[in-house]
């Protein structure tokens, strides 16, 4: 039997290719995966499968897809995306923050529409019409975090704490609740997540690499805009979509996390570390460090530096 492409994708994202938790046959043609990954990303290739629907809900971290026709979409905590699996046949995924945890649904539409759950039949939900409404012409549909989807998927944050006998019943309940929610959605009234050309995203990744490889220097938005020939509004907007924060906020946290590493692994003075990370003086560095870690650099070093 041919392996489900979602399962192949899930294994490719899992460390060392480990099999992710899977709850098969939630309903005929419906499988659910819990995916957790730490790393940079993965690429994969499968046949075009317009009869397969993939639904992804990001529990935490961030994940991005480069899909067909150069479309890139990024999800952060609470965001939801769905698409038929012809637009991701040749695609790559990136994990901008280095970690990602998600609930992924694989739906074989040919099976699911033939024998849908009684509740969806009672609601007279026509799955093909629903997919065409949300994903016209095979385009992905991406919805930002909201209270309703958070309520639907909240159980998956505690599923491992529940008795095993309750896992599949909860999955069945939530899958039906999700389709009832999607049936009510009016795409014309929703503000979907922005989608970008893959070339734009690659340019932002290049800017990110430049910034993180030059931590001893500071660059204004205007300087970066001129250097990379991108207007300032696009630079700020796409950077936030990819990395989940404004550039200044992201780089402040990145510098402090680098400082934490240096405090643990070197004997450099606090003043030297502050200078290497382009802080004007030790006082400003100490304030920024305490803002994020809630402790002084010297206190952090004392608590977290292993004996050397």
PDB file of C-alpha atoms in Angstrom:
ATOM      1  CA  UNK A   1       0.000   0.000   0.000  1.00  0.00           C
ATOM      2  CA  UNK A   2       1.383   3.406  -0.961  1.00  0.00           C
ATOM      3  CA  UNK A   3       2.370   5.541   2.004  1.00  0.00           C
ATOM      4  CA  UNK A   4       0.261   8.615   2.694  1.00  0.00           C
ATOM      5  CA  UNK A   5       2.208  11.740   1.498  1.00  0.00           C
ATOM      6  CA  UNK A   6       1.289  13.531   4.722  1.00  0.00           C
ATOM      7  CA  UNK A   7       2.959  10.712   6.641  1.00  0.00           C
ATOM      8  CA  UNK A   8       6.082  11.056   4.493  1.00  0.00           C
ATOM      9  CA  UNK A   9       6.045  14.803   5.120  1.00  0.00           C
ATOM     10  CA  UNK A  10       5.578  14.284   8.856  1.00  0.00           C
ATOM     11  CA  UNK A  11       8.520  11.887   9.025  1.00  0.00           C
ATOM     12  CA  UNK A  12      10.706  14.281   7.031  1.00  0.00           C
ATOM     13  CA  UNK A  13      10.053  16.997   9.589  1.00  0.00           C
ATOM     14  CA  UNK A  14      10.553  14.764  12.611  1.00  0.00           C
ATOM     15  CA  UNK A  15      14.088  14.556  14.075  1.00  0.00           C
ATOM     16  CA  UNK A  16      16.015  11.657  12.541  1.00  0.00           C
ATOM     17  CA  UNK A  17      12.924  10.704  10.539  1.00  0.00           C
ATOM     18  CA  UNK A  18      11.100   9.347  13.591  1.00  0.00           C
ATOM     19  CA  UNK A  19       7.477   8.436  13.038  1.00  0.00           C
ATOM     20  CA  UNK A  20       5.170  11.140  14.420  1.00  0.00           C
ATOM     21  CA  UNK A  21       2.106  10.223  16.496  1.00  0.00           C
ATOM     22  CA  UNK A  22      -0.683   9.297  14.084  1.00  0.00           C
ATOM     23  CA  UNK A  23      -4.344   8.596  14.705  1.00  0.00           C
ATOM     24  CA  UNK A  24      -5.370   6.694  11.574  1.00  0.00           C
ATOM     25  CA  UNK A  25      -8.921   6.308  10.351  1.00  0.00           C
ATOM     26  CA  UNK A  26     -10.456   9.039  12.470  1.00  0.00           C
ATOM     27  CA  UNK A  27     -13.076   8.687   9.764  1.00  0.00           C
ATOM     28  CA  UNK A  28     -12.792   6.877   6.408  1.00  0.00           C
ATOM     29  CA  UNK A  29     -10.068   8.731   4.530  1.00  0.00           C
ATOM     30  CA  UNK A  30      -9.125  11.003   7.464  1.00  0.00           C
ATOM     31  CA  UNK A  31      -5.846  10.739   9.366  1.00  0.00           C
ATOM     32  CA  UNK A  32      -4.488  13.073  12.029  1.00  0.00           C
ATOM     33  CA  UNK A  33      -0.863  13.724  12.965  1.00  0.00           C
ATOM     34  CA  UNK A  34       0.827  15.498  15.839  1.00  0.00           C
ATOM     35  CA  UNK A  35       4.065  16.961  14.464  1.00  0.00           C
ATOM     36  CA  UNK A  36       6.910  18.459  16.459  1.00  0.00           C
ATOM     37  CA  UNK A  37      10.151  19.559  14.853  1.00  0.00           C
ATOM     38  CA  UNK A  38      13.339  21.399  15.694  1.00  0.00           C
ATOM     39  CA  UNK A  39      15.582  22.355  12.802  1.00  0.00           C
ATOM     40  CA  UNK A  40      15.635  24.439   9.638  1.00  0.00           C
ATOM     41  CA  UNK A  41      13.150  22.717   7.359  1.00  0.00           C
ATOM     42  CA  UNK A  42      12.738  20.121   4.653  1.00  0.00           C
ATOM     43  CA  UNK A  43      11.899  19.659   0.970  1.00  0.00           C
ATOM     44  CA  UNK A  44       9.706  16.947  -0.497  1.00  0.00           C
ATOM     45  CA  UNK A  45       8.170  15.789  -3.744  1.00  0.00           C
ATOM     46  CA  UNK A  46       5.044  13.712  -4.324  1.00  0.00           C
ATOM     47  CA  UNK A  47       2.582  13.245  -7.160  1.00  0.00           C
ATOM     48  CA  UNK A  48      -0.140  15.862  -7.616  1.00  0.00           C
ATOM     49  CA  UNK A  49      -3.105  14.856  -5.473  1.00  0.00           C
ATOM     50  CA  UNK A  50      -6.079  17.182  -6.023  1.00  0.00           C
ATOM     51  CA  UNK A  51      -8.310  14.663  -4.229  1.00  0.00           C
ATOM     52  CA  UNK A  52      -6.265  15.015  -1.009  1.00  0.00           C
ATOM     53  CA  UNK A  53      -6.842  17.901   1.405  1.00  0.00           C
ATOM     54  CA  UNK A  54      -4.209  18.964   3.925  1.00  0.00           C
ATOM     55  CA  UNK A  55      -5.187  21.048   6.961  1.00  0.00           C
ATOM     56  CA  UNK A  56      -2.500  22.449   9.237  1.00  0.00           C
ATOM     57  CA  UNK A  57      -2.934  24.181  12.573  1.00  0.00           C
ATOM     58  CA  UNK A  58       0.179  25.662  14.170  1.00  0.00           C
ATOM     59  CA  UNK A  59       0.246  25.078  17.940  1.00  0.00           C
ATOM     60  CA  UNK A  60       3.478  27.025  18.450  1.00  0.00           C
ATOM     61  CA  UNK A  61       6.636  28.086  16.615  1.00  0.00           C
ATOM     62  CA  UNK A  62       6.461  29.056  12.937  1.00  0.00           C
ATOM     63  CA  UNK A  63       6.401  27.189   9.649  1.00  0.00           C
ATOM     64  CA  UNK A  64       6.507  28.345   6.029  1.00  0.00           C
ATOM     65  CA  UNK A  65       5.769  26.709   2.668  1.00  0.00           C
ATOM     66  CA  UNK A  66       7.052  27.524  -0.782  1.00  0.00           C
ATOM     67  CA  UNK A  67       4.375  26.038  -3.025  1.00  0.00           C
ATOM     68  CA  UNK A  68       3.337  25.882  -6.661  1.00  0.00           C
ATOM     69  CA  UNK A  69       3.518  29.036  -8.770  1.00  0.00           C
ATOM     70  CA  UNK A  70       6.014  30.618  -6.383  1.00  0.00           C
ATOM     71  CA  UNK A  71       3.506  31.153  -3.555  1.00  0.00           C
ATOM     72  CA  UNK A  72       4.874  31.320  -0.001  1.00  0.00           C
ATOM     73  CA  UNK A  73       2.718  31.150   3.116  1.00  0.00           C
ATOM     74  CA  UNK A  74       3.777  31.350   6.767  1.00  0.00           C
ATOM     75  CA  UNK A  75       1.926  30.245   9.883  1.00  0.00           C
ATOM     76  CA  UNK A  76       2.499  31.236  13.488  1.00  0.00           C
ATOM     77  CA  UNK A  77       0.863  30.008  16.677  1.00  0.00           C
ATOM     78  CA  UNK A  78      -2.899  29.705  16.205  1.00  0.00           C
ATOM     79  CA  UNK A  79      -2.866  30.133  12.410  1.00  0.00           C
ATOM     80  CA  UNK A  80      -4.684  27.657  10.169  1.00  0.00           C
ATOM     81  CA  UNK A  81      -4.025  26.675   6.547  1.00  0.00           C
ATOM     82  CA  UNK A  82      -5.682  24.288   4.144  1.00  0.00           C
ATOM     83  CA  UNK A  83      -4.949  23.326   0.565  1.00  0.00           C
ATOM     84  CA  UNK A  84      -5.379  20.462  -1.850  1.00  0.00           C
ATOM     85  CA  UNK A  85      -2.214  18.478  -2.395  1.00  0.00           C
ATOM     86  CA  UNK A  86      -1.658  19.359  -6.016  1.00  0.00           C
ATOM     87  CA  UNK A  87      -0.243  22.786  -5.109  1.00  0.00           C
ATOM     88  CA  UNK A  88       2.416  21.298  -2.767  1.00  0.00           C
ATOM     89  CA  UNK A  89       3.596  18.413  -4.961  1.00  0.00           C
ATOM     90  CA  UNK A  90       7.036  20.026  -5.276  1.00  0.00           C
ATOM     91  CA  UNK A  91       7.583  22.266  -2.295  1.00  0.00           C
ATOM     92  CA  UNK A  92       9.881  23.172   0.521  1.00  0.00           C
ATOM     93  CA  UNK A  93       9.193  23.987   4.140  1.00  0.00           C
ATOM     94  CA  UNK A  94      11.161  26.216   6.446  1.00  0.00           C
ATOM     95  CA  UNK A  95      11.108  26.546  10.228  1.00  0.00           C
ATOM     96  CA  UNK A  96      12.178  30.202  10.734  1.00  0.00           C
ATOM     97  CA  UNK A  97      12.415  30.048  14.541  1.00  0.00           C
ATOM     98  CA  UNK A  98      13.941  26.573  14.630  1.00  0.00           C
ATOM     99  CA  UNK A  99      10.893  24.873  16.150  1.00  0.00           C
ATOM    100  CA  UNK A 100       7.377  24.029  15.097  1.00  0.00           C
ATOM    101  CA  UNK A 101       4.525  22.043  16.636  1.00  0.00           C
ATOM    102  CA  UNK A 102       1.324  21.389  14.726  1.00  0.00           C
ATOM    103  CA  UNK A 103      -1.793  19.329  14.205  1.00  0.00           C
ATOM    104  CA  UNK A 104      -2.034  18.119  10.609  1.00  0.00           C
ATOM    105  CA  UNK A 105      -5.077  16.523   9.013  1.00  0.00           C
ATOM    106  CA  UNK A 106      -4.908  14.422   5.876  1.00  0.00           C
ATOM    107  CA  UNK A 107      -8.283  14.049   4.150  1.00  0.00           C
ATOM    108  CA  UNK A 108      -8.853  11.773   1.165  1.00  0.00           C
ATOM    109  CA  UNK A 109     -11.800  13.629  -0.344  1.00  0.00           C
ATOM    110  CA  UNK A 110     -12.869  10.704  -2.507  1.00  0.00           C
ATOM    111  CA  UNK A 111     -13.391   8.560   0.605  1.00  0.00           C
ATOM    112  CA  UNK A 112     -14.562  11.273   2.982  1.00  0.00           C
ATOM    113  CA  UNK A 113     -17.305  12.542   0.667  1.00  0.00           C
ATOM    114  CA  UNK A 114     -18.505   9.001  -0.019  1.00  0.00           C
ATOM    115  CA  UNK A 115     -19.020   8.205   3.657  1.00  0.00           C
ATOM    116  CA  UNK A 116     -19.011  11.405   5.759  1.00  0.00           C
ATOM    117  CA  UNK A 117     -19.816  11.366   9.501  1.00  0.00           C
ATOM    118  CA  UNK A 118     -23.529  11.450  10.337  1.00  0.00           C
ATOM    119  CA  UNK A 119     -23.220  14.888  11.916  1.00  0.00           C
ATOM    120  CA  UNK A 120     -21.854  16.416   8.692  1.00  0.00           C
ATOM    121  CA  UNK A 121     -24.565  14.683   6.652  1.00  0.00           C
ATOM    122  CA  UNK A 122     -27.159  16.101   9.023  1.00  0.00           C
ATOM    123  CA  UNK A 123     -25.660  19.586   8.529  1.00  0.00           C
ATOM    124  CA  UNK A 124     -25.872  19.008   4.747  1.00  0.00           C
ATOM    125  CA  UNK A 125     -22.217  19.930   4.287  1.00  0.00           C
ATOM    126  CA  UNK A 126     -21.057  19.363   0.720  1.00  0.00           C
ATOM    127  CA  UNK A 127     -17.299  18.849   1.034  1.00  0.00           C
ATOM    128  CA  UNK A 128     -16.388  19.563  -2.651  1.00  0.00           C
ATOM    129  CA  UNK A 129     -18.383  22.815  -2.528  1.00  0.00           C
ATOM    130  CA  UNK A 130     -16.693  23.732   0.748  1.00  0.00           C
ATOM    131  CA  UNK A 131     -13.220  23.169  -0.726  1.00  0.00           C
ATOM    132  CA  UNK A 132     -14.044  25.185  -3.846  1.00  0.00           C
ATOM    133  CA  UNK A 133     -15.342  28.019  -1.638  1.00  0.00           C
ATOM    134  CA  UNK A 134     -12.147  28.212   0.424  1.00  0.00           C
ATOM    135  CA  UNK A 135      -9.532  27.091  -2.130  1.00  0.00           C
ATOM    136  CA  UNK A 136     -10.690  28.234  -5.581  1.00  0.00           C
ATOM    137  CA  UNK A 137      -8.429  27.003  -8.386  1.00  0.00           C
ATOM    138  CA  UNK A 138      -6.391  25.001  -5.884  1.00  0.00           C
ATOM    139  CA  UNK A 139      -5.046  28.044  -4.051  1.00  0.00           C
ATOM    140  CA  UNK A 140      -4.197  27.649  -0.350  1.00  0.00           C
ATOM    141  CA  UNK A 141      -6.428  29.306   2.237  1.00  0.00           C
ATOM    142  CA  UNK A 142      -4.707  30.679   5.347  1.00  0.00           C
ATOM    143  CA  UNK A 143      -6.576  32.027   8.341  1.00  0.00           C
ATOM    144  CA  UNK A 144      -4.999  33.999  11.207  1.00  0.00           C
ATOM    145  CA  UNK A 145      -5.385  32.912  14.814  1.00  0.00           C
ATOM    146  CA  UNK A 146      -8.833  33.476  16.289  1.00  0.00           C
ATOM    147  CA  UNK A 147     -10.894  32.419  19.288  1.00  0.00           C
ATOM    148  CA  UNK A 148     -12.943  29.765  17.480  1.00  0.00           C
ATOM    149  CA  UNK A 149     -10.055  27.815  16.001  1.00  0.00           C
ATOM    150  CA  UNK A 150      -8.195  28.102  19.311  1.00  0.00           C
ATOM    151  CA  UNK A 151     -11.182  26.487  21.002  1.00  0.00           C
ATOM    152  CA  UNK A 152     -11.320  23.676  18.456  1.00  0.00           C
ATOM    153  CA  UNK A 153      -7.640  22.793  18.712  1.00  0.00           C
ATOM    154  CA  UNK A 154      -7.032  23.500  22.408  1.00  0.00           C
ATOM    155  CA  UNK A 155      -7.614  19.864  23.312  1.00  0.00           C
ATOM    156  CA  UNK A 156      -4.540  18.845  21.315  1.00  0.00           C
ATOM    157  CA  UNK A 157      -2.279  20.727  23.721  1.00  0.00           C
ATOM    158  CA  UNK A 158      -3.350  18.367  26.512  1.00  0.00           C
ATOM    159  CA  UNK A 159      -4.159  15.214  24.529  1.00  0.00           C
ATOM    160  CA  UNK A 160      -1.117  13.358  25.852  1.00  0.00           C
ATOM    161  CA  UNK A 161      -2.353  13.964  29.413  1.00  0.00           C
ATOM    162  CA  UNK A 162      -5.726  12.309  28.719  1.00  0.00           C
ATOM    163  CA  UNK A 163      -6.439   8.570  28.934  1.00  0.00           C
ATOM    164  CA  UNK A 164      -5.505   6.874  25.683  1.00  0.00           C
ATOM    165  CA  UNK A 165      -9.074   5.625  25.247  1.00  0.00           C
ATOM    166  CA  UNK A 166     -10.241   9.248  24.880  1.00  0.00           C
ATOM    167  CA  UNK A 167      -7.762  10.263  22.155  1.00  0.00           C
ATOM    168  CA  UNK A 168      -9.651   9.044  19.082  1.00  0.00           C
ATOM    169  CA  UNK A 169     -13.111  10.111  20.372  1.00  0.00           C
ATOM    170  CA  UNK A 170     -11.766  13.633  20.972  1.00  0.00           C
ATOM    171  CA  UNK A 171     -10.156  13.635  17.515  1.00  0.00           C
ATOM    172  CA  UNK A 172     -13.469  12.618  15.927  1.00  0.00           C
ATOM    173  CA  UNK A 173     -15.315  15.327  17.818  1.00  0.00           C
ATOM    174  CA  UNK A 174     -12.835  18.052  16.861  1.00  0.00           C
ATOM    175  CA  UNK A 175     -12.600  17.062  13.189  1.00  0.00           C
ATOM    176  CA  UNK A 176     -16.381  17.408  12.876  1.00  0.00           C
ATOM    177  CA  UNK A 177     -16.329  20.692  14.784  1.00  0.00           C
ATOM    178  CA  UNK A 178     -13.642  21.977  12.422  1.00  0.00           C
ATOM    179  CA  UNK A 179     -15.701  21.181   9.307  1.00  0.00           C
ATOM    180  CA  UNK A 180     -18.788  22.790  10.839  1.00  0.00           C
ATOM    181  CA  UNK A 181     -16.693  25.908  11.450  1.00  0.00           C
ATOM    182  CA  UNK A 182     -15.287  25.907   7.900  1.00  0.00           C
ATOM    183  CA  UNK A 183     -18.803  25.542   6.493  1.00  0.00           C
ATOM    184  CA  UNK A 184     -19.815  28.781   8.229  1.00  0.00           C
ATOM    185  CA  UNK A 185     -16.815  30.755   7.004  1.00  0.00           C
ATOM    186  CA  UNK A 186     -17.360  33.410   4.387  1.00  0.00           C
ATOM    187  CA  UNK A 187     -13.978  34.030   2.672  1.00  0.00           C
ATOM    188  CA  UNK A 188     -15.209  37.436   1.501  1.00  0.00           C
ATOM    189  CA  UNK A 189     -15.620  38.575   5.107  1.00  0.00           C
ATOM    190  CA  UNK A 190     -12.401  37.085   6.464  1.00  0.00           C
ATOM    191  CA  UNK A 191      -8.997  38.733   6.419  1.00  0.00           C
ATOM    192  CA  UNK A 192      -6.711  35.862   5.381  1.00  0.00           C
ATOM    193  CA  UNK A 193      -3.013  35.701   6.092  1.00  0.00           C
ATOM    194  CA  UNK A 194      -0.845  37.370   3.483  1.00  0.00           C
ATOM    195  CA  UNK A 195       0.780  35.228   0.822  1.00  0.00           C
ATOM    196  CA  UNK A 196       3.996  36.261  -0.920  1.00  0.00           C
ATOM    197  CA  UNK A 197       6.108  35.364  -3.911  1.00  0.00           C
ATOM    198  CA  UNK A 198       8.850  32.941  -2.955  1.00  0.00           C
ATOM    199  CA  UNK A 199      11.452  35.358  -4.348  1.00  0.00           C
ATOM    200  CA  UNK A 200      10.346  38.002  -1.836  1.00  0.00           C
ATOM    201  CA  UNK A 201      10.660  35.520   1.032  1.00  0.00           C
ATOM    202  CA  UNK A 202      14.116  34.450  -0.122  1.00  0.00           C
ATOM    203  CA  UNK A 203      15.184  38.108  -0.105  1.00  0.00           C
ATOM    204  CA  UNK A 204      13.940  38.489   3.484  1.00  0.00           C
ATOM    205  CA  UNK A 205      15.841  35.351   4.484  1.00  0.00           C
ATOM    206  CA  UNK A 206      18.951  36.862   2.935  1.00  0.00           C
ATOM    207  CA  UNK A 207      18.428  40.035   4.979  1.00  0.00           C
ATOM    208  CA  UNK A 208      17.939  37.903   8.096  1.00  0.00           C
ATOM    209  CA  UNK A 209      21.213  36.110   7.450  1.00  0.00           C
ATOM    210  CA  UNK A 210      22.998  39.405   6.928  1.00  0.00           C
ATOM    211  CA  UNK A 211      21.666  40.804  10.218  1.00  0.00           C
ATOM    212  CA  UNK A 212      22.427  37.707  12.276  1.00  0.00           C
ATOM    213  CA  UNK A 213      25.953  37.445  10.849  1.00  0.00           C
ATOM    214  CA  UNK A 214      26.733  41.064  11.701  1.00  0.00           C
ATOM    215  CA  UNK A 215      25.603  41.335  15.311  1.00  0.00           C
ATOM    216  CA  UNK A 216      28.404  43.784  16.079  1.00  0.00           C
ATOM    217  CA  UNK A 217      26.737  46.384  13.825  1.00  0.00           C
ATOM    218  CA  UNK A 218      23.303  48.063  13.714  1.00  0.00           C
ATOM    219  CA  UNK A 219      21.379  48.733  10.521  1.00  0.00           C
ATOM    220  CA  UNK A 220      18.343  50.937  10.026  1.00  0.00           C
ATOM    221  CA  UNK A 221      15.333  49.878   7.973  1.00  0.00           C
ATOM    222  CA  UNK A 222      16.283  52.551   5.434  1.00  0.00           C
ATOM    223  CA  UNK A 223      19.831  51.182   5.118  1.00  0.00           C
ATOM    224  CA  UNK A 224      18.546  47.656   4.544  1.00  0.00           C
ATOM    225  CA  UNK A 225      15.967  48.942   2.078  1.00  0.00           C
ATOM    226  CA  UNK A 226      18.642  50.636  -0.035  1.00  0.00           C
ATOM    227  CA  UNK A 227      21.066  47.725   0.226  1.00  0.00           C
ATOM    228  CA  UNK A 228      18.529  45.117  -0.924  1.00  0.00           C
ATOM    229  CA  UNK A 229      16.399  47.320  -3.205  1.00  0.00           C
ATOM    230  CA  UNK A 230      13.163  46.670  -1.358  1.00  0.00           C
ATOM    231  CA  UNK A 231      10.764  49.325  -0.116  1.00  0.00           C
ATOM    232  CA  UNK A 232      10.602  49.792   3.641  1.00  0.00           C
ATOM    233  CA  UNK A 233       6.948  48.825   4.062  1.00  0.00           C
ATOM    234  CA  UNK A 234       7.415  45.522   2.212  1.00  0.00           C
ATOM    235  CA  UNK A 235      10.583  44.814   4.181  1.00  0.00           C
ATOM    236  CA  UNK A 236       8.841  45.303   7.522  1.00  0.00           C
ATOM    237  CA  UNK A 237       5.664  43.471   6.520  1.00  0.00           C
ATOM    238  CA  UNK A 238       7.276  40.372   5.005  1.00  0.00           C
ATOM    239  CA  UNK A 239       9.915  40.084   7.754  1.00  0.00           C
ATOM    240  CA  UNK A 240       7.146  40.030  10.349  1.00  0.00           C
ATOM    241  CA  UNK A 241       5.182  37.418   8.379  1.00  0.00           C
ATOM    242  CA  UNK A 242       8.198  35.125   8.088  1.00  0.00           C
ATOM    243  CA  UNK A 243       9.724  35.563  11.560  1.00  0.00           C
ATOM    244  CA  UNK A 244       6.674  36.549  13.566  1.00  0.00           C
ATOM    245  CA  UNK A 245       8.013  39.839  14.974  1.00  0.00           C
ATOM    246  CA  UNK A 246       9.073  43.328  13.841  1.00  0.00           C
ATOM    247  CA  UNK A 247      12.760  43.469  12.894  1.00  0.00           C
ATOM    248  CA  UNK A 248      13.807  45.495  15.953  1.00  0.00           C
ATOM    249  CA  UNK A 249      12.021  43.179  18.403  1.00  0.00           C
ATOM    250  CA  UNK A 250      13.331  40.058  16.699  1.00  0.00           C
ATOM    251  CA  UNK A 251      16.933  41.298  16.629  1.00  0.00           C
ATOM    252  CA  UNK A 252      16.818  42.399  20.271  1.00  0.00           C
ATOM    253  CA  UNK A 253      15.752  38.894  21.299  1.00  0.00           C
ATOM    254  CA  UNK A 254      18.257  37.299  18.908  1.00  0.00           C
ATOM    255  CA  UNK A 255      21.112  39.337  20.417  1.00  0.00           C
ATOM    256  CA  UNK A 256      20.093  38.448  23.967  1.00  0.00           C
ATOM    257  CA  UNK A 257      19.880  34.748  23.137  1.00  0.00           C
ATOM    258  CA  UNK A 258      23.340  35.004  21.603  1.00  0.00           C
ATOM    259  CA  UNK A 259      24.498  36.745  24.784  1.00  0.00           C
ATOM    260  CA  UNK A 260      23.075  33.890  26.862  1.00  0.00           C
ATOM    261  CA  UNK A 261      25.099  31.442  24.781  1.00  0.00           C
ATOM    262  CA  UNK A 262      28.292  33.499  25.207  1.00  0.00           C
ATOM    263  CA  UNK A 263      27.767  33.805  28.954  1.00  0.00           C
ATOM    264  CA  UNK A 264      27.429  30.021  29.226  1.00  0.00           C
ATOM    265  CA  UNK A 265      30.249  28.998  26.911  1.00  0.00           C
ATOM    266  CA  UNK A 266      32.977  31.663  27.224  1.00  0.00           C
ATOM    267  CA  UNK A 267      34.846  33.547  29.913  1.00  0.00           C
ATOM    268  CA  UNK A 268      34.417  36.874  28.093  1.00  0.00           C
ATOM    269  CA  UNK A 269      33.497  39.763  30.345  1.00  0.00           C
ATOM    270  CA  UNK A 270      29.986  41.167  30.294  1.00  0.00           C
ATOM    271  CA  UNK A 271      31.380  44.390  28.836  1.00  0.00           C
ATOM    272  CA  UNK A 272      33.117  42.489  26.015  1.00  0.00           C
ATOM    273  CA  UNK A 273      29.960  40.527  25.197  1.00  0.00           C
ATOM    274  CA  UNK A 274      27.926  43.734  25.175  1.00  0.00           C
ATOM    275  CA  UNK A 275      30.375  45.332  22.731  1.00  0.00           C
ATOM    276  CA  UNK A 276      30.418  42.274  20.449  1.00  0.00           C
ATOM    277  CA  UNK A 277      26.637  42.583  20.176  1.00  0.00           C
ATOM    278  CA  UNK A 278      26.780  46.311  19.307  1.00  0.00           C
ATOM    279  CA  UNK A 279      25.505  47.699  22.616  1.00  0.00           C
ATOM    280  CA  UNK A 280      26.857  51.174  23.279  1.00  0.00           C
ATOM    281  CA  UNK A 281      27.660  50.363  26.887  1.00  0.00           C
ATOM    282  CA  UNK A 282      27.268  47.650  29.480  1.00  0.00           C
ATOM    283  CA  UNK A 283      24.368  49.436  31.151  1.00  0.00           C
ATOM    284  CA  UNK A 284      22.160  49.342  28.030  1.00  0.00           C
ATOM    285  CA  UNK A 285      23.059  45.701  27.473  1.00  0.00           C
ATOM    286  CA  UNK A 286      22.219  44.789  31.065  1.00  0.00           C
ATOM    287  CA  UNK A 287      18.831  46.494  30.811  1.00  0.00           C
ATOM    288  CA  UNK A 288      17.980  44.708  27.546  1.00  0.00           C
ATOM    289  CA  UNK A 289      19.156  41.385  29.005  1.00  0.00           C
ATOM    290  CA  UNK A 290      16.994  41.824  32.099  1.00  0.00           C
ATOM    291  CA  UNK A 291      13.974  42.856  30.002  1.00  0.00           C
ATOM    292  CA  UNK A 292      14.015  39.447  28.311  1.00  0.00           C
ATOM    293  CA  UNK A 293      15.459  37.058  30.910  1.00  0.00           C
ATOM    294  CA  UNK A 294      14.276  38.790  34.122  1.00  0.00           C
ATOM    295  CA  UNK A 295      17.788  38.496  35.548  1.00  0.00           C
ATOM    296  CA  UNK A 296      21.178  40.231  35.387  1.00  0.00           C
ATOM    297  CA  UNK A 297      23.869  38.831  33.038  1.00  0.00           C
ATOM    298  CA  UNK A 298      26.141  38.018  36.001  1.00  0.00           C
ATOM    299  CA  UNK A 299      23.301  36.174  37.721  1.00  0.00           C
ATOM    300  CA  UNK A 300      22.520  34.218  34.550  1.00  0.00           C
ATOM    301  CA  UNK A 301      26.171  33.202  34.155  1.00  0.00           C
ATOM    302  CA  UNK A 302      26.385  32.050  37.768  1.00  0.00           C
ATOM    303  CA  UNK A 303      23.230  29.948  37.503  1.00  0.00           C
ATOM    304  CA  UNK A 304      23.634  28.427  34.063  1.00  0.00           C
ATOM    305  CA  UNK A 305      27.351  28.077  33.412  1.00  0.00           C
ATOM    306  CA  UNK A 306      28.505  24.483  33.874  1.00  0.00           C
ATOM    307  CA  UNK A 307      31.755  23.945  35.731  1.00  0.00           C
ATOM    308  CA  UNK A 308      34.719  24.405  33.433  1.00  0.00           C
TER     309      UNK A 308
END
